[in-house]
Each structure stands twice: as C-alpha cells, then as structure tokens.
CSV table of C-alpha atoms in Angstrom, one decimal:
chain,number,residue,atom,x,y,z
K,1,MET,CA,-12.3,10.0,15.6
K,2,LEU,CA,-8.5,9.9,16.1
K,3,ASP,CA,-8.5,9.4,19.8
K,4,LYS,CA,-9.9,5.9,19.7
K,5,ALA,CA,-7.8,2.9,20.6
K,6,ARG,CA,-5.4,2.1,17.9
K,7,PHE,CA,-6.6,-0.4,15.4
K,8,PRO,CA,-5.4,-3.9,16.5
K,9,GLY,CA,-5.6,-5.7,13.2
K,10,SER,CA,-8.5,-6.4,10.9
K,11,HIS,CA,-8.7,-10.1,10.7
K,12,GLY,CA,-7.4,-11.8,13.9
K,13,ARG,CA,-5.7,-14.4,11.8
K,14,ASP,CA,-3.8,-17.2,13.6
K,15,GLY,CA,-1.0,-17.3,11.0
K,16,VAL,CA,1.2,-15.5,8.6
K,17,THR,CA,-0.4,-14.1,5.4
K,18,CYS,CA,1.9,-14.7,2.4
K,19,PRO,CA,2.2,-11.3,0.7
K,20,TYR,CA,2.4,-13.0,-2.7
K,21,CYS,CA,-0.4,-15.6,-2.9
K,22,PHE,CA,-2.2,-14.4,0.3
K,23,ALA,CA,-2.5,-17.9,1.8
K,24,VAL,CA,-2.8,-17.8,5.5
K,25,VAL,CA,-0.2,-20.1,6.9
K,26,PRO,CA,0.0,-21.3,10.6
K,27,PRO,CA,3.4,-20.3,12.0
K,28,GLN,CA,4.4,-23.9,12.5
K,29,LYS,CA,3.7,-24.7,8.8
K,30,VAL,CA,6.0,-22.0,7.4
K,31,ALA,CA,8.6,-23.9,5.3
K,32,PHE,CA,12.3,-23.4,4.7
K,33,ARG,CA,14.6,-23.4,1.7
K,34,CYS,CA,18.0,-25.1,1.8
K,35,ARG,CA,21.0,-22.8,1.5
K,36,GLY,CA,22.4,-25.0,-1.2
K,37,ARG,CA,25.9,-25.7,-2.3
K,38,ALA,CA,28.4,-22.7,-2.4
K,39,GLY,CA,32.1,-23.1,-3.1
K,40,GLN,CA,33.5,-25.8,-0.8
K,41,ARG,CA,30.4,-25.8,1.4
K,42,ALA,CA,28.3,-28.9,1.1
K,43,GLY,CA,24.7,-28.5,0.3
K,44,CYS,CA,21.8,-29.5,-2.0
K,45,GLU,CA,22.0,-29.0,-5.7
K,46,PRO,CA,19.4,-26.7,-7.4
K,47,VAL,CA,16.2,-28.3,-8.7
K,48,LEU,CA,13.2,-26.9,-10.6
K,49,ASP,CA,10.8,-25.5,-8.0
K,50,GLU,CA,7.5,-26.2,-9.7
K,51,ARG,CA,5.4,-24.3,-7.3
K,52,LEU,CA,7.4,-21.1,-7.7
K,53,ALA,CA,7.5,-21.6,-11.5
K,54,ALA,CA,3.7,-21.9,-11.4
K,55,TYR,CA,3.4,-18.7,-9.5
K,56,THR,CA,5.7,-16.7,-11.7
K,57,GLY,CA,4.5,-18.4,-14.9
K,58,SER,CA,8.1,-19.1,-15.9
K,59,THR,CA,10.8,-21.6,-15.2
K,60,ALA,CA,13.4,-18.8,-15.4
K,61,SER,CA,15.1,-18.3,-12.0
K,62,ALA,CA,13.0,-21.1,-10.6
K,63,SER,CA,15.9,-23.6,-10.2
K,64,LEU,CA,16.8,-23.3,-6.6
K,65,PRO,CA,17.8,-25.4,-3.6
K,66,PRO,CA,14.8,-27.5,-2.4
K,67,VAL,CA,12.1,-26.5,0.1
K,68,PHE,CA,11.5,-28.7,3.1
K,69,ALA,CA,9.1,-28.8,6.0
K,70,ALA,CA,10.1,-27.8,9.5
K,71,SER,CA,8.7,-25.8,12.4
K,72,GLY,CA,8.3,-22.3,11.1
K,73,ARG,CA,8.0,-21.1,14.7
K,74,ARG,CA,11.8,-21.3,14.8
K,75,SER,CA,14.0,-18.8,13.0
K,76,ARG,CA,16.2,-21.6,11.6
K,77,ALA,CA,16.0,-25.2,10.6
K,78,THR,CA,18.4,-28.0,9.4
K,79,CYS,CA,17.9,-29.4,5.9
K,80,PRO,CA,17.1,-33.1,6.2
K,81,ASP,CA,19.0,-33.9,3.0
K,82,CYS,CA,22.4,-32.1,3.4
K,83,GLY,CA,22.4,-31.2,7.1
K,84,GLN,CA,23.0,-27.5,6.5
K,85,ASP,CA,21.5,-24.9,8.7
K,86,THR,CA,19.2,-22.3,7.0
K,87,GLY,CA,17.1,-19.3,8.0
K,88,SER,CA,15.4,-18.8,4.6
K,89,ARG,CA,11.7,-19.2,5.3
K,90,VAL,CA,9.2,-19.5,2.4
K,91,CYS,CA,5.5,-19.8,1.9
K,92,PRO,CA,4.6,-23.5,1.7
K,93,GLU,CA,2.0,-22.8,-1.0
K,94,CYS,CA,3.8,-20.7,-3.6
K,95,HIS,CA,7.4,-21.0,-2.3
K,96,ASN,CA,8.1,-17.3,-2.4
K,97,PRO,CA,10.4,-15.9,0.4
K,98,LEU,CA,9.0,-14.8,3.7
K,99,PRO,CA,11.3,-12.3,5.3
K,100,SER,CA,12.2,-13.1,8.9
K,101,ALA,CA,11.1,-9.7,10.2
K,102,TYR,CA,7.7,-10.3,8.6
K,103,CYS,CA,7.3,-13.8,10.2
K,104,ASP,CA,8.6,-12.8,13.6
K,105,SER,CA,6.6,-9.6,14.1
K,106,PRO,CA,2.9,-8.7,13.5
K,107,GLY,CA,3.4,-7.7,9.8
K,108,ARG,CA,0.6,-5.8,8.1
K,109,ILE,CA,-0.5,-5.8,4.5
K,110,VAL,CA,-1.6,-2.4,3.0
K,111,ALA,CA,-3.5,-2.6,-0.4
K,112,LEU,CA,-3.6,0.3,-2.9
K,113,VAL,CA,-6.6,0.8,-5.2
K,114,GLY,CA,-7.5,3.6,-7.6
K,115,ALA,CA,-9.5,4.5,-10.6
K,116,LYS,CA,-8.0,4.5,-14.0
K,117,ASN,CA,-6.7,8.1,-14.0
K,118,ALA,CA,-5.9,8.5,-10.3
K,119,GLY,CA,-2.2,8.3,-10.9
K,120,LYS,CA,-1.5,5.0,-9.1
K,121,SER,CA,1.8,4.2,-10.9
K,122,THR,CA,3.1,7.7,-10.2
K,123,TYR,CA,2.0,7.5,-6.5
K,124,ILE,CA,3.7,4.1,-6.1
K,125,ALA,CA,7.0,5.4,-7.5
K,126,VAL,CA,7.0,8.5,-5.4
K,127,LEU,CA,5.8,6.9,-2.1
K,128,LEU,CA,8.5,4.2,-2.3
K,129,HIS,CA,11.2,6.7,-3.1
K,130,GLU,CA,10.1,8.9,-0.1
K,131,LEU,CA,10.1,5.8,2.2
K,132,MET,CA,13.6,4.8,1.0
K,133,ASN,CA,14.9,8.3,1.7
K,134,ARG,CA,13.4,11.4,3.5
K,135,VAL,CA,10.4,9.8,5.3
K,136,GLY,CA,12.4,6.6,6.1
K,137,THR,CA,15.0,8.7,7.8
K,138,GLU,CA,12.4,10.7,9.7
K,139,LEU,CA,10.8,7.5,11.0
K,140,ASP,CA,14.0,5.6,11.7
K,141,ALA,CA,12.7,3.0,9.2
K,142,SER,CA,14.2,0.9,6.4
K,143,LEU,CA,12.3,-0.1,3.3
K,144,VAL,CA,13.6,-3.3,1.7
K,145,ALA,CA,12.3,-5.2,-1.4
K,146,CYS,CA,11.4,-8.8,-0.5
K,147,ASP,CA,12.6,-10.3,-3.8
K,148,ASP,CA,14.7,-9.6,-6.9
K,149,ARG,CA,11.6,-9.3,-9.1
K,150,THR,CA,10.4,-6.3,-7.0
K,151,ILE,CA,13.8,-4.6,-7.2
K,152,GLU,CA,14.0,-5.0,-11.0
K,153,ARG,CA,10.4,-4.0,-11.7
K,154,TYR,CA,10.6,-0.9,-9.5
K,155,LYS,CA,13.7,0.3,-11.3
K,156,ARG,CA,12.5,-0.5,-14.8
K,157,ASP,CA,8.8,0.5,-14.6
K,158,PHE,CA,8.8,3.2,-12.0
K,159,ALA,CA,12.0,4.8,-10.8
K,160,ARG,CA,14.0,5.1,-14.0
K,161,PRO,CA,11.3,6.6,-16.3
K,162,LEU,CA,9.7,8.9,-13.7
K,163,LEU,CA,12.5,9.9,-11.3
K,164,GLU,CA,15.6,9.7,-13.6
K,165,GLU,CA,14.2,10.4,-17.1
K,166,ARG,CA,11.3,12.5,-15.8
K,167,ARG,CA,8.8,10.9,-18.1
K,168,LEU,CA,5.2,10.4,-17.1
K,169,LEU,CA,4.2,6.8,-16.5
K,170,PRO,CA,1.7,5.2,-18.9
K,171,THR,CA,-1.8,4.2,-17.9
K,172,THR,CA,-1.9,0.7,-16.5
K,173,ALA,CA,-2.8,-2.0,-19.0
K,174,SER,CA,-5.2,-4.7,-17.8
K,175,ALA,CA,-3.7,-7.8,-16.3
K,176,ALA,CA,-5.7,-9.7,-18.8
K,177,THR,CA,-3.0,-8.8,-21.4
K,178,GLY,CA,-0.3,-10.5,-19.3
K,179,PRO,CA,0.5,-11.6,-15.7
K,180,ARG,CA,1.4,-8.9,-13.2
K,181,GLU,CA,3.2,-9.4,-10.0
K,182,PRO,CA,2.9,-7.2,-6.9
K,183,LEU,CA,5.7,-5.1,-5.6
K,184,VAL,CA,6.4,-6.5,-2.2
K,185,TYR,CA,8.3,-4.5,0.4
K,186,LEU,CA,9.0,-4.7,4.1
K,187,LEU,CA,9.0,-1.5,6.1
K,188,THR,CA,10.8,-2.1,9.4
K,189,ARG,CA,10.8,0.6,12.1
K,190,SER,CA,13.1,0.6,15.2
K,191,ARG,CA,11.4,1.9,18.4
K,192,ALA,CA,12.3,2.1,22.1
K,193,GLY,CA,11.3,-1.0,24.0
K,194,GLY,CA,8.9,0.7,26.5
K,195,ARG,CA,8.9,2.5,29.8
K,196,PHE,CA,10.9,-0.1,31.7
K,197,ALA,CA,13.3,-1.0,28.8
K,198,ARG,CA,14.4,2.3,27.4
K,199,SER,CA,17.9,1.0,26.5
K,200,ARG,CA,16.3,-1.7,24.3
K,201,THR,CA,14.8,-1.3,20.9
K,202,ARG,CA,12.3,-3.5,19.1
K,203,ASN,CA,11.5,-3.8,15.4
K,204,GLU,CA,8.0,-3.5,14.0
K,205,SER,CA,7.3,-4.4,10.4
K,206,LEU,CA,4.7,-3.5,7.8
K,207,ALA,CA,4.3,-5.4,4.5
K,208,LEU,CA,3.6,-3.1,1.6
K,209,VAL,CA,2.1,-5.1,-1.2
K,210,LEU,CA,1.3,-2.9,-4.2
K,211,PHE,CA,-0.6,-3.9,-7.3
K,212,ASP,CA,-0.8,-1.3,-10.1
K,213,THR,CA,-4.3,-2.4,-10.8
K,214,ALA,CA,-6.2,-1.2,-13.9
K,215,GLY,CA,-9.8,-0.2,-13.3
K,216,GLU,CA,-11.2,-2.8,-15.6
K,217,ASP,CA,-9.4,-5.6,-13.7
K,218,LEU,CA,-11.9,-5.2,-10.8
K,219,ARG,CA,-14.8,-6.1,-13.1
K,220,SER,CA,-13.2,-8.8,-15.2
K,221,ARG,CA,-13.9,-12.3,-13.9
K,222,GLU,CA,-10.8,-13.6,-15.6
K,223,VAL,CA,-8.3,-11.5,-13.7
K,224,ARG,CA,-10.0,-10.2,-10.5
K,225,ASP,CA,-9.6,-13.3,-8.3
K,226,LEU,CA,-6.0,-12.5,-7.4
K,227,HIS,CA,-6.9,-8.8,-6.8
K,228,LEU,CA,-9.7,-9.9,-4.5
K,229,ARG,CA,-7.5,-12.2,-2.6
K,230,TYR,CA,-5.1,-9.2,-2.3
K,231,LEU,CA,-7.8,-7.0,-1.0
K,232,GLU,CA,-9.3,-9.6,1.3
K,233,ALA,CA,-5.9,-10.2,2.9
K,234,ALA,CA,-5.3,-6.5,3.5
K,235,ASP,CA,-5.1,-5.0,6.9
K,236,ALA,CA,-5.8,-1.6,5.4
K,237,ILE,CA,-6.7,-0.1,2.0
K,238,ILE,CA,-5.6,3.2,0.4
K,239,PHE,CA,-8.0,4.5,-2.2
K,240,LEU,CA,-6.7,7.1,-4.6
K,241,VAL,CA,-9.2,9.5,-6.1
K,242,ASP,CA,-8.5,11.9,-9.0
K,243,PRO,CA,-10.4,15.1,-8.0
K,244,LEU,CA,-10.6,16.1,-11.7
K,245,GLU,CA,-13.1,13.2,-12.1
K,246,LEU,CA,-15.4,14.9,-9.7
K,247,PRO,CA,-17.5,17.2,-11.9
K,248,GLY,CA,-17.9,19.9,-9.2
K,249,ALA,CA,-14.1,20.1,-8.7
K,250,ARG,CA,-13.2,21.0,-12.4
K,251,ALA,CA,-14.3,24.6,-11.9
K,252,GLU,CA,-11.6,24.9,-9.2
K,253,VAL,CA,-8.8,23.7,-11.6
K,254,ALA,CA,-6.0,26.3,-12.1
K,255,ASP,CA,-5.8,27.8,-15.6
K,256,GLU,CA,-3.7,25.0,-17.0
K,257,PRO,CA,-4.4,22.7,-20.0
K,258,ARG,CA,-6.1,19.6,-18.8
K,259,ASP,CA,-7.6,16.6,-20.4
K,260,ALA,CA,-11.4,16.4,-20.6
K,261,PRO,CA,-13.1,14.1,-18.0
K,262,SER,CA,-13.3,10.5,-19.1
K,263,ASP,CA,-16.5,8.8,-20.2
K,264,ASP,CA,-15.2,5.5,-18.9
K,265,PRO,CA,-17.3,4.4,-15.8
K,266,ASP,CA,-14.1,2.9,-14.4
K,267,SER,CA,-12.7,6.4,-14.0
K,268,GLU,CA,-15.4,7.5,-11.6
K,269,PRO,CA,-14.1,7.1,-8.0
K,270,ILE,CA,-17.3,6.0,-6.4
K,271,ASN,CA,-17.7,3.2,-8.9
K,272,ILE,CA,-14.3,1.7,-8.1
K,273,ILE,CA,-14.8,2.1,-4.3
K,274,ALA,CA,-18.3,0.6,-4.5
K,275,ARG,CA,-17.0,-2.4,-6.6
K,276,VAL,CA,-14.2,-3.1,-4.1
K,277,THR,CA,-16.6,-2.7,-1.2
K,278,GLU,CA,-19.2,-5.1,-2.5
K,279,ALA,CA,-16.6,-7.7,-3.3
K,280,LEU,CA,-15.2,-7.4,0.2
K,281,ARG,CA,-18.6,-7.7,1.7
K,282,ASP,CA,-19.3,-10.8,-0.3
K,283,ARG,CA,-16.0,-12.4,0.5
K,284,ASN,CA,-16.2,-11.7,4.2
K,285,GLY,CA,-19.9,-12.5,4.5
K,286,THR,CA,-20.6,-9.1,6.1
K,287,ARG,CA,-24.2,-8.8,7.1
K,288,PRO,CA,-26.4,-6.1,5.7
K,289,GLY,CA,-26.1,-3.0,7.8
K,290,ASP,CA,-22.7,-4.0,9.3
K,291,ARG,CA,-19.7,-1.9,8.3
K,292,LEU,CA,-16.4,-3.4,7.2
K,293,ARG,CA,-13.7,-3.2,9.8
K,294,VAL,CA,-10.7,-2.7,7.6
K,295,PRO,CA,-9.5,0.9,7.9
K,296,VAL,CA,-9.6,2.9,4.7
K,297,ALA,CA,-7.5,6.0,3.7
K,298,VAL,CA,-9.1,7.9,0.8
K,299,ALA,CA,-6.7,10.4,-0.8
K,300,LEU,CA,-7.5,13.1,-3.3
K,301,THR,CA,-4.5,13.1,-5.7
K,302,LYS,CA,-3.2,16.0,-7.9
K,303,ILE,CA,-4.2,18.7,-5.5
K,304,ASP,CA,-1.5,20.8,-7.2
K,305,ALA,CA,-4.1,21.3,-10.0
K,306,LEU,CA,-6.5,23.2,-7.8
K,307,ARG,CA,-6.5,27.0,-7.8
K,308,PRO,CA,-4.0,28.3,-5.2
K,309,GLY,CA,-6.6,30.6,-3.7
K,310,LEU,CA,-8.7,27.5,-2.8
K,311,LEU,CA,-6.0,26.1,-0.6
K,312,ARG,CA,-4.4,29.3,0.7
K,313,GLN,CA,-6.5,29.3,3.9
K,314,SER,CA,-6.7,25.5,4.0
K,315,ALA,CA,-5.1,22.9,6.3
K,316,LEU,CA,-3.8,21.5,3.0
K,317,HIS,CA,-1.6,24.5,2.5
K,318,ARG,CA,0.5,23.6,5.5
K,319,SER,CA,3.4,21.2,5.1
K,320,ARG,CA,3.5,18.3,7.5
K,321,GLY,CA,6.0,18.6,10.3
K,322,GLY,CA,8.8,16.0,10.1
K,323,ALA,CA,9.1,14.9,13.7
K,324,GLY,CA,8.6,11.2,13.3
K,325,VAL,CA,5.1,11.3,14.9
K,326,LEU,CA,1.6,12.0,13.7
K,327,ASP,CA,0.3,15.5,14.4
K,328,LEU,CA,-3.3,14.7,15.4
K,329,ASP,CA,-4.5,18.3,15.2
K,330,ASP,CA,-3.2,18.6,11.6
K,331,ARG,CA,-4.7,15.2,10.7
K,332,GLU,CA,-8.1,16.2,11.9
K,333,ALA,CA,-7.9,19.6,10.1
K,334,VAL,CA,-7.0,18.0,6.8
K,335,ASP,CA,-9.8,15.4,7.2
K,336,GLU,CA,-12.3,18.2,7.8
K,337,GLN,CA,-11.0,20.3,4.9
K,338,VAL,CA,-11.2,17.4,2.4
K,339,ARG,CA,-14.7,16.5,3.6
K,340,ALA,CA,-15.9,20.1,3.1
K,341,MET,CA,-14.4,20.2,-0.4
K,342,LEU,CA,-16.2,17.0,-1.4
K,343,HIS,CA,-19.5,18.4,-0.3
K,344,ASP,CA,-18.8,21.8,-2.0
K,345,TRP,CA,-18.1,19.8,-5.2
K,346,GLN,CA,-21.4,18.0,-5.0
K,347,ALA,CA,-19.4,14.8,-4.3
K,348,GLY,CA,-20.8,14.4,-0.7
K,349,ARG,CA,-22.2,11.0,-1.6
K,350,LEU,CA,-18.7,9.6,-1.6
K,351,ASP,CA,-18.3,10.7,2.0
K,352,LEU,CA,-21.7,9.3,2.9
K,353,TYR,CA,-21.0,6.0,1.2
K,354,LEU,CA,-17.7,5.6,3.1
K,355,ARG,CA,-19.4,6.4,6.4
K,356,GLN,CA,-22.1,3.8,5.7
K,357,GLN,CA,-19.7,1.0,4.6
K,358,TYR,CA,-16.6,1.4,6.7
K,359,ALA,CA,-16.2,1.5,10.5
K,360,GLU,CA,-13.1,3.7,10.1
K,361,TYR,CA,-11.9,5.9,7.3
K,362,ALA,CA,-9.9,9.1,6.9
K,363,LEU,CA,-9.6,11.7,4.1
K,364,PHE,CA,-6.4,13.1,2.6
K,365,GLY,CA,-5.1,15.5,0.0
K,366,LEU,CA,-1.7,15.0,-1.7
K,367,SER,CA,0.3,15.5,-4.9
K,368,ALA,CA,2.9,12.9,-6.0
K,369,LEU,CA,4.5,15.2,-8.6
K,370,GLY,CA,4.0,18.6,-6.9
K,371,GLY,CA,3.4,20.4,-10.2
K,372,VAL,CA,1.5,20.2,-13.5
K,373,PRO,CA,3.2,18.0,-16.1
K,374,ARG,CA,3.7,19.2,-19.7
K,375,ASP,CA,3.8,17.1,-22.9
K,376,GLY,CA,4.3,13.8,-21.2
K,377,LYS,CA,7.1,15.2,-19.0
K,378,VAL,CA,7.4,16.1,-15.3
K,379,GLY,CA,7.4,19.9,-14.7
K,380,ALA,CA,10.6,21.9,-14.8
K,381,GLY,CA,11.1,21.7,-11.1
K,382,GLY,CA,11.2,18.0,-11.1
K,383,VAL,CA,9.3,15.6,-8.8
K,384,ARG,CA,8.4,17.5,-5.7
K,385,PRO,CA,5.9,15.4,-3.7
K,386,TYR,CA,3.6,17.1,-1.3
K,387,ARG,CA,2.2,15.1,1.7
K,388,ALA,CA,2.3,11.8,-0.4
K,389,GLU,CA,3.2,9.9,2.8
K,390,ASP,CA,0.2,11.1,4.9
K,391,PRO,CA,-2.1,8.1,4.3
K,392,LEU,CA,0.6,5.6,5.3
K,393,LEU,CA,1.5,7.6,8.4
K,394,TRP,CA,-2.1,7.5,9.5
K,395,LEU,CA,-2.2,3.8,9.1
K,396,LEU,CA,1.1,3.3,11.0
K,397,TYR,CA,-0.6,5.3,13.8
K,398,ARG,CA,-3.7,3.1,13.7
K,399,PHE,CA,-1.4,0.0,13.8
K,400,GLY,CA,0.4,1.3,16.9
K,401,MET,CA,3.6,1.7,15.0
K,402,LEU,CA,3.7,5.6,15.2
K,403,ASP,CA,3.0,7.8,18.1
K,404,GLY,CA,0.4,10.6,17.9
K,405,VAL,CA,0.8,14.0,19.4
K,406,ARG,CA,-1.3,17.2,19.8
K,407,PRO,CA,1.2,20.2,19.6
K,408,GLY,CA,-1.7,22.5,20.7
K,409,GLY,CA,-1.8,20.6,24.0
K,410,LYS,CA,-5.5,19.7,23.8
C-alpha cells in the first residue's frame, strides 16, 4: 500500500483555497492589502473592512488599510491610492490574510474530525506543541500561526490550560451556541533542491486548518455548512477514534477508573465517519461504487489506556525513530496491528467501511497525554505524547514532502 506513487493532490484545483472561508481563488484574483500609514511613511488610513467584519462577526480589529485588486500571481503590488508597495496578500472573498508561502507553493489543507469523546481538543494542543518544538526540529520545519486570532485562541483555549496548568480540556460545545473560528497554521519545510541543485533549498508548505468540531455539529443544518466546506476543501482528513467507544476494546482497558461508554450516537466512531463520508459524497457528486480520493488517516487515541500486555509484542510498543523520514516498515507494521485489533474487538466493520469508501486510508495508534488523567488533571508525569505526530507524517509522505525509507533494506 505504501509503495504507490505519492498522492499528488485530491482536487486538481486551478487556484488557491482560502484556509478561512474555503473559497477557491484563481492566482491572478488574489487581492492585496495596503501597508497603511506608519510614522512618517505615507499610506492609506484604516477603514472598516466590512467583509472581514462579516467573517469574524465583529467590527473589533476590522479597521485596517484597504484591500485592492492586483495580479496575485506576483508577490508584491502597488496600492493605487497611496502608491506604497505591499506584499500582504488576502482572500478577495473574506479578506483574511493569505501567507506568501501558502500562495507561492502547493499548500495543502488537512482537516481534523472526531467523535465527541475522541479527545480532539487535547490532540490539537499536543500536535501543535510537538510541531513547534521536537517534531519541527526533526523535520527542519517551522510552524507559524497565520493570524493573531489563532495565536490568541491557541494560548487561551489549548496551551495554557493543558500544557501549563495541566488541566484537562472541556468537551467541545456546539458551534450553534456561538461562532467558532479555525486554527490556521502554515507548516513550512526546507528541503534540498534535488539531484542537480544540492546547494539549493526549496520550501514546501502545508496548511493546517483545525476546527474543534463537536459531534452534533455534523448533523445540525444550522451550523454544518462551514464544516462541510472545510471538509470539502481538505486535501486529507485525520479521523480520531476513541477505542473506549468500541465495545470489544473495553475488556482490554487497564485497571484504571474509566467513564462508562456514552449512549450518545455521536460518540460512536463509525457514525461520525459515515456522516462525514456521505456528506462528502453528496458534495463531490461521487458515483455509487466509486471511492473518495481524499486520503484518510484514522487514529485510535488513548492507547495508553490499554493493558500493557496487549501492546508489549506490538508494533505500537516501539517508539518512532526521529530521523526526519518515514520508516515504511514501521508504518506498515502499525497499520497491520491496528487493523488486527479492530477485528479482535468486533469493530472490523469500521475497517471494511473505510476500504469501501476511500481509495487510500491508513490506521494509527497514539496517545496525546501519554498517561491516564486523574480528577480532571493530567497525570503526575505531565503531558508525554506518544506517536501523536504519526498521522501527519504519513500525510507529508503522501504529499511528497517527506521521504520514506525501509531500514530493513527490503
């Protein structure tokens, strides 16, 4: 499965997909924002940006220098009103910023979906922290927030409570109770320029657009349109699955206090995956019998809750090597192990459904916390993620942004 040609992109779009409103914009239609007046420098005065205010639902922070049309194929343009040069490109539909690296390279959008108890918020917090630190260093990659709103929300809602105060994050409330914006990041990786240009490097970028989506949001007509646009625009999807919601897996839980399984149908992994799949099939006009081309990573979370004996002889017991490449032997071993676990837990229909609906999918096991929490707090050892980055590394490989190796020499 992993020796196929790398995935070239799921949509073949002739344009830039805005990671905020998900409009597909032809490169020449990308707009610019004036630099504005600063000190003694001439420039346009701030005005209320009505399109940006409509997107955010507030006029706060929406008074900015004006947006103007120019050829977005170029990296810079001259404001027709004040004559100042600017490189600040924006989406012409919602007026949110479009990073230069995202416009100038084949950026990708990765969507994250999970059932109500899958630990999406915790996973988001830990994955981003790993990419900003250990994994980013390993990959020679930088992770940068695309706007101030993302910076503030990550610190307030994710990093501070979980990583600093060691408090568990609350279950996501439905977006019907209030607007929710995505966290938008740009992951940029520097790589050698090829066989005949070893002294050169090139940058490749991936847009990580993360919604902390409540399970009920995907069945509510009032709030699901944005989520469906988000999923439809995605070049890949990561599904998070709580193994404790699989009845056959609960017998393998270590002797620790655990909540009873939820009676909420939105907590059942196959229900969420099927709801997303059917929505995507309808939106894309996929014919019956055809499989969706978007690659899907399906990750069992909270594997630290399983009995140690279950994983001792497992591929999941090994830590991933940190060499800045994808170990294909390890990847295949983990995929086979997780598939066997699903069938042992009488959850093989999940594997069957994925095989029927998606042309390409892979299975993973991970733990965002690395230990069992107690009384609403992270365990005594702190946050110790285990293989949380694996799904994203596989997608980077499929996008051609990460090399794959076989240490065994096969």
